Coordinates of C-alpha atoms in Angstrom, one line a residue:
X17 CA 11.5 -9.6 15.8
X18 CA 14.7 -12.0 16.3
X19 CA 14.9 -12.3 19.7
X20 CA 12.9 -15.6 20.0
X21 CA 14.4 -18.3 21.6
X22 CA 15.7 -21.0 19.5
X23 CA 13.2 -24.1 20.1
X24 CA 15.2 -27.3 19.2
X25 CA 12.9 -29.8 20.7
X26 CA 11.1 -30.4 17.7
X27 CA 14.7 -31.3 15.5
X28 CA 15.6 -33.7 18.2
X29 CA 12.6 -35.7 17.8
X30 CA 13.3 -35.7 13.9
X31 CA 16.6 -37.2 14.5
X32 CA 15.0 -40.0 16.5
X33 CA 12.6 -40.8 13.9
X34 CA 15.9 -41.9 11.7
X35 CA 15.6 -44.7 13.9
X36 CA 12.6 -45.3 14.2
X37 CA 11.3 -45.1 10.5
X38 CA 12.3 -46.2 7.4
X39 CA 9.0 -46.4 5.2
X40 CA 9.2 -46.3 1.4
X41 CA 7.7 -43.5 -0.8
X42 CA 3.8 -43.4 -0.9
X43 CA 3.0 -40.0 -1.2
X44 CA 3.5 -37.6 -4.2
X45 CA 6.7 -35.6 -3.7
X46 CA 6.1 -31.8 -3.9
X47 CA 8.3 -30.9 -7.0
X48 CA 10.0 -27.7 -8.2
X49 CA 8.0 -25.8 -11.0
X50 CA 8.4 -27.7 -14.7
X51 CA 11.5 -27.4 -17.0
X52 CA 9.6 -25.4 -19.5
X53 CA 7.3 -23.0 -17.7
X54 CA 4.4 -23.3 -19.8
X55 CA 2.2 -24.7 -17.1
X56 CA 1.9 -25.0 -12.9
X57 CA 1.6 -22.5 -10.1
X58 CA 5.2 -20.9 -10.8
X59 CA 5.4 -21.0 -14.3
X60 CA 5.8 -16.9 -14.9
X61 CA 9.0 -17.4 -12.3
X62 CA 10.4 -20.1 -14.4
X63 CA 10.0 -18.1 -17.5
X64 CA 11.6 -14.8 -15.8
X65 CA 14.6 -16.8 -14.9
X66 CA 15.0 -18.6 -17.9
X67 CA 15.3 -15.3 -19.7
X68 CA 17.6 -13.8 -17.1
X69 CA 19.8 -17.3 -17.9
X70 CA 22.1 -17.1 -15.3
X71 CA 22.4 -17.9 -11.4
X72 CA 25.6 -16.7 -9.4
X73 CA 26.3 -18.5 -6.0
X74 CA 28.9 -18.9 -3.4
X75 CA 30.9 -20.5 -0.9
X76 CA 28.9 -24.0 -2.3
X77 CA 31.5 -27.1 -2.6
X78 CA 30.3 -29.6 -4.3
X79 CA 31.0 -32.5 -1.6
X80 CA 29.5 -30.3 0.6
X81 CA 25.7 -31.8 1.4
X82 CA 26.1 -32.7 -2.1
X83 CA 25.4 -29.2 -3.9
X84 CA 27.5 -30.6 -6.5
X85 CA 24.2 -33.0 -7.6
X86 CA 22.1 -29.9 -6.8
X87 CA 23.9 -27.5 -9.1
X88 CA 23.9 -29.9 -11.9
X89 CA 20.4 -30.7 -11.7
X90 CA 19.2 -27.2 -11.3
X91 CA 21.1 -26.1 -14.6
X92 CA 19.8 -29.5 -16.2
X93 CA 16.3 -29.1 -15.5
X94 CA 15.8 -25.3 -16.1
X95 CA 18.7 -24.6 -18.7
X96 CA 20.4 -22.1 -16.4
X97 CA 23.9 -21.0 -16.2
X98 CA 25.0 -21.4 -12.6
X99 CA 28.3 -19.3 -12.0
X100 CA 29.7 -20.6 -9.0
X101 CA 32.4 -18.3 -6.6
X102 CA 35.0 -19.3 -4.2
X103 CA 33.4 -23.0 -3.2
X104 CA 35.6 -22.0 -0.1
X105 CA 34.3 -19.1 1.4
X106 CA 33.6 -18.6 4.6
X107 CA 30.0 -17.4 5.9
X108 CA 31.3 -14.0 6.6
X109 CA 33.2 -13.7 3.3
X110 CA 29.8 -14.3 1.6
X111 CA 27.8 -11.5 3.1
X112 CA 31.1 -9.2 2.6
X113 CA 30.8 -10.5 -0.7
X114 CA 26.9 -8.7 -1.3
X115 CA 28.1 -5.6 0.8
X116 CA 31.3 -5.6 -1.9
X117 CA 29.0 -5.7 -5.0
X118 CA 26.1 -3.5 -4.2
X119 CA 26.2 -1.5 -7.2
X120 CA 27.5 -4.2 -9.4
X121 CA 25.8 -6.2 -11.4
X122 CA 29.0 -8.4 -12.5
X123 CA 30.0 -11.8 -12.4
X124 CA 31.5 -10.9 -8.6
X125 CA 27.9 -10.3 -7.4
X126 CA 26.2 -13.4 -5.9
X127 CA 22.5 -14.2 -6.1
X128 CA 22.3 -16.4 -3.3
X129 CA 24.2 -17.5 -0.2
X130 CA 24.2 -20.1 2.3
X131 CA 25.3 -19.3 5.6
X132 CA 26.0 -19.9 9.5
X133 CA 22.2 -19.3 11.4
X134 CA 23.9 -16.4 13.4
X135 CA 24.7 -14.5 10.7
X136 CA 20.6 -14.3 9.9
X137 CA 20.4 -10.9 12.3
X138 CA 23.1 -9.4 10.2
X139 CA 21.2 -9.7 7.0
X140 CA 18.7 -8.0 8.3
X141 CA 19.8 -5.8 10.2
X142 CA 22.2 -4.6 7.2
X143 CA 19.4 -4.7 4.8
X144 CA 21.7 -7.0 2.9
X145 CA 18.8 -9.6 2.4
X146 CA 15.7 -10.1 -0.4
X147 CA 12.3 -11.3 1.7
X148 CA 11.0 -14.3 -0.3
X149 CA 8.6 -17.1 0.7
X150 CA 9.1 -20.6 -1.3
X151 CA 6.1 -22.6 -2.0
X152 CA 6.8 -25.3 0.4
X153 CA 6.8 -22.2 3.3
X154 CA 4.5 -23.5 5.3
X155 CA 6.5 -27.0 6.4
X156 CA 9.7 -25.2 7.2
X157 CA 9.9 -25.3 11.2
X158 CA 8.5 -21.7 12.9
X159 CA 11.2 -21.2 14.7
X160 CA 13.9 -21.6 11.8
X161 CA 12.7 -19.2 9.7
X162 CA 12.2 -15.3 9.7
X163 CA 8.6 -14.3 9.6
X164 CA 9.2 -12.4 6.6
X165 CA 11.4 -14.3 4.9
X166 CA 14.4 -12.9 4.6
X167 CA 15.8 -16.1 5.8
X168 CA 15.1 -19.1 6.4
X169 CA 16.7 -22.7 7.8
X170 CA 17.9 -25.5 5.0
X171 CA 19.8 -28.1 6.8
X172 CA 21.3 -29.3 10.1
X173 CA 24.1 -31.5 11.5
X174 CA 26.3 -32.1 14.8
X175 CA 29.9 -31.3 14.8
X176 CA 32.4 -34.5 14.6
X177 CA 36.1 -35.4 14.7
X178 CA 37.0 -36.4 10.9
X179 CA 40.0 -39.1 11.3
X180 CA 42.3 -40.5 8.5
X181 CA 42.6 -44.1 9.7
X182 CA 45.4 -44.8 7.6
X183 CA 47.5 -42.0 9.3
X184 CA 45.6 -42.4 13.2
X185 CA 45.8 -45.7 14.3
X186 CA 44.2 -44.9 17.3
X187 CA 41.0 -42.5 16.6
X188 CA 40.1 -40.4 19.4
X189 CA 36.6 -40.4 21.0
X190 CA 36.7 -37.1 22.7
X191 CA 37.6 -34.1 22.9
X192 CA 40.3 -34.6 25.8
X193 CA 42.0 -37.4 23.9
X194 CA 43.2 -35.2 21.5
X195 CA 45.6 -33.3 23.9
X196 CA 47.6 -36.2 24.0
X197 CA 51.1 -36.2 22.7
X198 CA 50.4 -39.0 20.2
X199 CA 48.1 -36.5 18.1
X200 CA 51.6 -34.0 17.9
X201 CA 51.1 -32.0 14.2
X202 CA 47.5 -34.1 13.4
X203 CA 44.6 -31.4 14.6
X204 CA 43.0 -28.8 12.3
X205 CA 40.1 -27.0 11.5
X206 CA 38.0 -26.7 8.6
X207 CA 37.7 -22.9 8.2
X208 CA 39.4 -19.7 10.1
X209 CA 37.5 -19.5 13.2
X210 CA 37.3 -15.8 13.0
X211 CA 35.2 -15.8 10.0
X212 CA 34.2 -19.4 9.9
X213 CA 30.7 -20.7 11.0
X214 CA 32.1 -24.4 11.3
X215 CA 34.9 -23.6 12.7
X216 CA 33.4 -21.3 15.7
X217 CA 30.7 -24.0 16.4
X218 CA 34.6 -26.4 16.2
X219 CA 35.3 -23.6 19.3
X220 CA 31.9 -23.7 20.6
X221 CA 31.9 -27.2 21.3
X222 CA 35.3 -27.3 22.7
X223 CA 33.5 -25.1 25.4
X224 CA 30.8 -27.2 26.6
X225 CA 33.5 -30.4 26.6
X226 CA 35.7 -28.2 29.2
X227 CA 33.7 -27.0 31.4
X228 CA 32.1 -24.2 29.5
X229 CA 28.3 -23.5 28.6
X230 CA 26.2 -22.3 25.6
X231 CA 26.4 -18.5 27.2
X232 CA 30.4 -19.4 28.2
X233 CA 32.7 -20.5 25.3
X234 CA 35.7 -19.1 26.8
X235 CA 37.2 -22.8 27.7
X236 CA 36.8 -23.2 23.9
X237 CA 39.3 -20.8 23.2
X238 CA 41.8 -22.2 26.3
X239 CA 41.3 -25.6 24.6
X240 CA 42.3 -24.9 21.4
X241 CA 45.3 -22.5 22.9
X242 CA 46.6 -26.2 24.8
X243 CA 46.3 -27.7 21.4
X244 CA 48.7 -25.5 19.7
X245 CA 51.0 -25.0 23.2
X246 CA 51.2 -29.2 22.9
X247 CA 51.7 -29.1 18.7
X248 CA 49.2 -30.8 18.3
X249 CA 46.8 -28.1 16.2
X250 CA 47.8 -27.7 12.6
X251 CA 47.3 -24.1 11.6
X252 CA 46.1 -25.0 8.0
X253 CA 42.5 -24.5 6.9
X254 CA 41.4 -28.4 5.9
X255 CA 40.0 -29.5 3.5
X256 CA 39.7 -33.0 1.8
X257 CA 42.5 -33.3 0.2
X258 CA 44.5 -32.3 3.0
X259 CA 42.7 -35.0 5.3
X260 CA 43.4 -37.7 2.3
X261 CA 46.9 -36.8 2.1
X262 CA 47.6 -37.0 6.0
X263 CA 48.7 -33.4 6.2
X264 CA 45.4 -32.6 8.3
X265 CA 44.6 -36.4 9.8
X266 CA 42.2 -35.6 12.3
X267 CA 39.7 -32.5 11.3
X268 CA 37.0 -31.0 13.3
X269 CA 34.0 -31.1 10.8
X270 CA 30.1 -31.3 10.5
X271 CA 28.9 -34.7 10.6
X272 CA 27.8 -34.4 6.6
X273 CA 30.8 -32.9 5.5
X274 CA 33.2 -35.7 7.3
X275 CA 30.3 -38.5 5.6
X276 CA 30.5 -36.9 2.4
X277 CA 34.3 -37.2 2.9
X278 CA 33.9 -40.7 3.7
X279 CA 31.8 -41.6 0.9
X280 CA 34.1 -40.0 -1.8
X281 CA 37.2 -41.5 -1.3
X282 CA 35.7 -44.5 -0.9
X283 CA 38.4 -46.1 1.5
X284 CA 41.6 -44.6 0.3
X285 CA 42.0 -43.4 3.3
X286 CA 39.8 -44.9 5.4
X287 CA 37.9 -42.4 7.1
X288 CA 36.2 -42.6 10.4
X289 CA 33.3 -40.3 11.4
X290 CA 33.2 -39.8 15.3
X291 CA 30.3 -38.4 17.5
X292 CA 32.4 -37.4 20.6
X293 CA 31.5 -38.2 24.0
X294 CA 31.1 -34.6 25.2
X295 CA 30.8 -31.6 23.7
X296 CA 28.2 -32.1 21.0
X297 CA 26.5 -29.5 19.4
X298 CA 24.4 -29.4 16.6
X299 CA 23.9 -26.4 14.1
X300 CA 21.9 -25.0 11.5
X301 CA 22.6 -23.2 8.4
X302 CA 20.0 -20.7 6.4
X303 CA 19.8 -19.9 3.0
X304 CA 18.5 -16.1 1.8
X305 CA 18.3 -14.0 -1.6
X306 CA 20.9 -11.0 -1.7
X307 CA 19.0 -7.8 -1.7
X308 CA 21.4 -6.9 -4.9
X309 CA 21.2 -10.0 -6.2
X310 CA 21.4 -9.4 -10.3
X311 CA 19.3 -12.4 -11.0
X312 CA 16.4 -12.0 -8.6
X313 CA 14.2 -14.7 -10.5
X314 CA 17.1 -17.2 -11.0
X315 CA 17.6 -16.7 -7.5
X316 CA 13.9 -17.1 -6.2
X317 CA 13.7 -20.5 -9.0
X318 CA 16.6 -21.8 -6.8
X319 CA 14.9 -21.4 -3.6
X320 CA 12.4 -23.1 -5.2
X321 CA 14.1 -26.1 -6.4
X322 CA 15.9 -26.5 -3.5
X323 CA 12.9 -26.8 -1.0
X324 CA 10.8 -28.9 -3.0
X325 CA 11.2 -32.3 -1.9
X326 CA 13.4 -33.3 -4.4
X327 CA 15.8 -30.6 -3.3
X328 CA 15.5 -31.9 -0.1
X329 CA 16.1 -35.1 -0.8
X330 CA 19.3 -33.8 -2.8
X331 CA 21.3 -32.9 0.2
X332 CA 19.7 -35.6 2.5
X333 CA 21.9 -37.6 0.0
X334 CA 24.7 -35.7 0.8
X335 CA 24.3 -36.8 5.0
X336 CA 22.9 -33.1 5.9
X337 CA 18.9 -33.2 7.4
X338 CA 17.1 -30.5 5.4
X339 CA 14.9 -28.5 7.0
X340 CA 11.7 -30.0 6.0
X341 CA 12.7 -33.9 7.1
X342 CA 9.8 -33.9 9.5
X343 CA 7.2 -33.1 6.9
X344 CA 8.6 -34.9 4.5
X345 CA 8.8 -38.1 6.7
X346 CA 5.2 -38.1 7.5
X347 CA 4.2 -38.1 4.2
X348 CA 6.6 -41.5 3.4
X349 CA 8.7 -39.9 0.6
X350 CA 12.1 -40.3 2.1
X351 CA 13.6 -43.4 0.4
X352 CA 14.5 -46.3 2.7
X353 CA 18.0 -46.3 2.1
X354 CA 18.6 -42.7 2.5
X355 CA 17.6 -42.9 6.2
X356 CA 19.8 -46.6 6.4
X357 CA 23.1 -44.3 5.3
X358 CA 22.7 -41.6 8.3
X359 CA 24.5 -42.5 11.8
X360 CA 22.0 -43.6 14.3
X361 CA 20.0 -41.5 15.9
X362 CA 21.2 -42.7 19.5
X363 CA 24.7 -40.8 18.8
X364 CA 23.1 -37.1 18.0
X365 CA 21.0 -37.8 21.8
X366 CA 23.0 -35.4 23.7
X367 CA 23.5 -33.0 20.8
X368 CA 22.2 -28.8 22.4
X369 CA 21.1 -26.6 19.9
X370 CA 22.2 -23.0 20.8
X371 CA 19.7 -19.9 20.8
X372 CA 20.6 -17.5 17.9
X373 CA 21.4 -14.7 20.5
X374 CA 23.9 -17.3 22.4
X375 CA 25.5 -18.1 18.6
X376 CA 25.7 -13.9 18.0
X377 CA 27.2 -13.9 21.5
X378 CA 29.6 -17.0 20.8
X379 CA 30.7 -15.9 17.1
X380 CA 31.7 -12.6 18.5
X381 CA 33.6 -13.8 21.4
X382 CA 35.6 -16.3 19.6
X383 CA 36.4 -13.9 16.6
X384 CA 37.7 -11.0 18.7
X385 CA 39.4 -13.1 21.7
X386 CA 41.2 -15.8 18.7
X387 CA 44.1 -14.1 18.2
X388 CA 44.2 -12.9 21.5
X389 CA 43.8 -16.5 23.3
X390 CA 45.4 -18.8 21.2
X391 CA 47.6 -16.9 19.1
X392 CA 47.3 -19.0 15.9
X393 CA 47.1 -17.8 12.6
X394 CA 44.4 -20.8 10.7
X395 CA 45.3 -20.2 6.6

């Protein structure tokens, strides 16, 4: 049932439209169901999780494709608590997270999680996951989405190099630059690559820069081990206060977490956002319902509200391309200057968009061989 090939054509095209079109609104936006519940399609959900009253999520930091607007909206519009765990998770610390709390009902228990697109399989196959089809179903891709909804895509980006200009004078373009002895203590990633989705795509695109290929991510693993051999790979998990304070100058990062980045510190430090030359792959993330999730309606509402358009257009705001630009775009209701804020769509043309088997193949390699190859401990 998972083992179709993942067809990225289509999500290439969408990132040339950025380009191409910048139209103002014309069309009514599809919205989430009303702040009261008394009327609309979805008005018994809204009522069911406004008496439930609460949401629990995880792993969702607010700078990152600006959930922190999205949580704050959510609770604003529908009056619901939102009790939000570890920001900092990693995708695999969510999903031990459900498997941890099955027979709790607690404030440990999350409702919902957003996670790496090879973990998708897992949910499934672990039963861990709650099938559930949002109104706005139809406009998600095909082939980004599980047939029965147990999971389904919410936003894209390409891995970049993140650089603190006030620490790197001279910001690197590639992947090969940063072997060089002038980038001595400056390197890190942004998660623990054995657990991390952002930071085993980091490996995973090491891999094809070096020789390696979408079913080979080996040279991934040799790269990073010359990083540390040089000192030039900080062992340090980073974040953004670690990239503001020059402790982590130069941090490999999804393109709308190093904007978002960007955009809050607002030039102290200058930060530069870099496509490299090689090496550039592009990845998805899925959202899905825990199949113990305490606050099933709360947790459905959220879906909800986060693929209606103005959902969408939430983390679109935040530099991430949700999942249903394309439809979205043809109906004119992406504002002008969102599409303006995004890097142009030339950089992201030699972006490859790995099949979910070659991720399940990659995440496995990298997290088992880690230690083993390059002998760093990433905390």
């Amino acid at each position: 049932m998972l083992s179709r090939l993942f067809r990225w054509v289509s999500l290439l095209v969408l990132v040339a439209f950025l380009a191409a079109c910048a139209g103002t609104p014309t069309a009514a936006p599809t919205q989430p169901p009303t702040t009261g519940g008394e009327s609309g399609p979805l008005a018994d959900l809204v009522a069911a999780a406004k008496k439930e009253g609460m949401l629990t999520t995880i792993a969702l930091p607010h700078d990152w494709c600006n959930y922190g607007e999205a949580i704050e909206t959510f609770k604003s519009k529908y009056g619901i608590q939102v009790n939000e765990l570890n920001p900092d998770a990693s995708s695999a610390e969510e999903i031990e997270a459900i498997k941890a709390n099955k027979e709790s009902k607690g404030p440990q228990a999350p409702d919902v999680i957003d996670v790496g697109y090879a973990f998708g399989p897992q949910l499934v196959d672990e039963q861990l996951a709650m099938p559930y089809k949002v109104s706005t179903w139809d406009t998600i891709p095909e082939n980004l989405k599980h047939p029965d909804g147990y999971w389904y895509g919410d936003y894209y980006g390409v891995m970049a190099f993140e650089v603190n200009k006030d620490v790197v004078k001279n910001v690197p373009q590639d992947w090969a630059d940063l072997l060089k002895p002038e980038y001595k203590n400056q390197v890190a990633l942004a998660g623990d690559p054995r657990l991390s989705a952002q930071a085993q795509m980091s490996v995973y695109a090491a891999a094809l820069a070096n020789g390696g290929s979408l079913d080979n991510v080996q040279p991934g693993l040799e790269y990073f081990k010359k990083l540390n051999e040089v000192g030039n790979f900080v062992p340090v998990i980073a974040k953004q206060s670690t990239i503001a304070k020059g402790e982590t100058p130069v941090v490999f990062r999804w393109d709308y977490n190093a904007l978002a980045d960007k955009k809050a510190l607002e030039g102290n430090p200058e930060i530069e956002v870099v496509i490299p030359q090689s090496g550039v792959i592009a990845g998805v993330y899925i959202q899905a319902i825990s199949a113990y999730a305490p606050h099933p309606n709360a947790a459905k509402l959220w879906m909800e509200f986060l693929y209606s358009d103005e959902g969408q257009l939430i983390w679109l705001k935040g530099g991430c391309h949700p999942i249903r630009f394309d439809d979205m775009l043809k109906r004119n209701v992406i504002p002008a200057d969102l599409l303006a804020e995004l890097p142009p769509a030339e950089l992201y043309a030699k972006a490859v968009f790995p099949t979910i088997e070659q991720l399940n193949a990659a995440k496995t390699y990298i997290a088992e061989n880690w230690d083993k190859v390059v002998g760093a401990e990433v905390k």
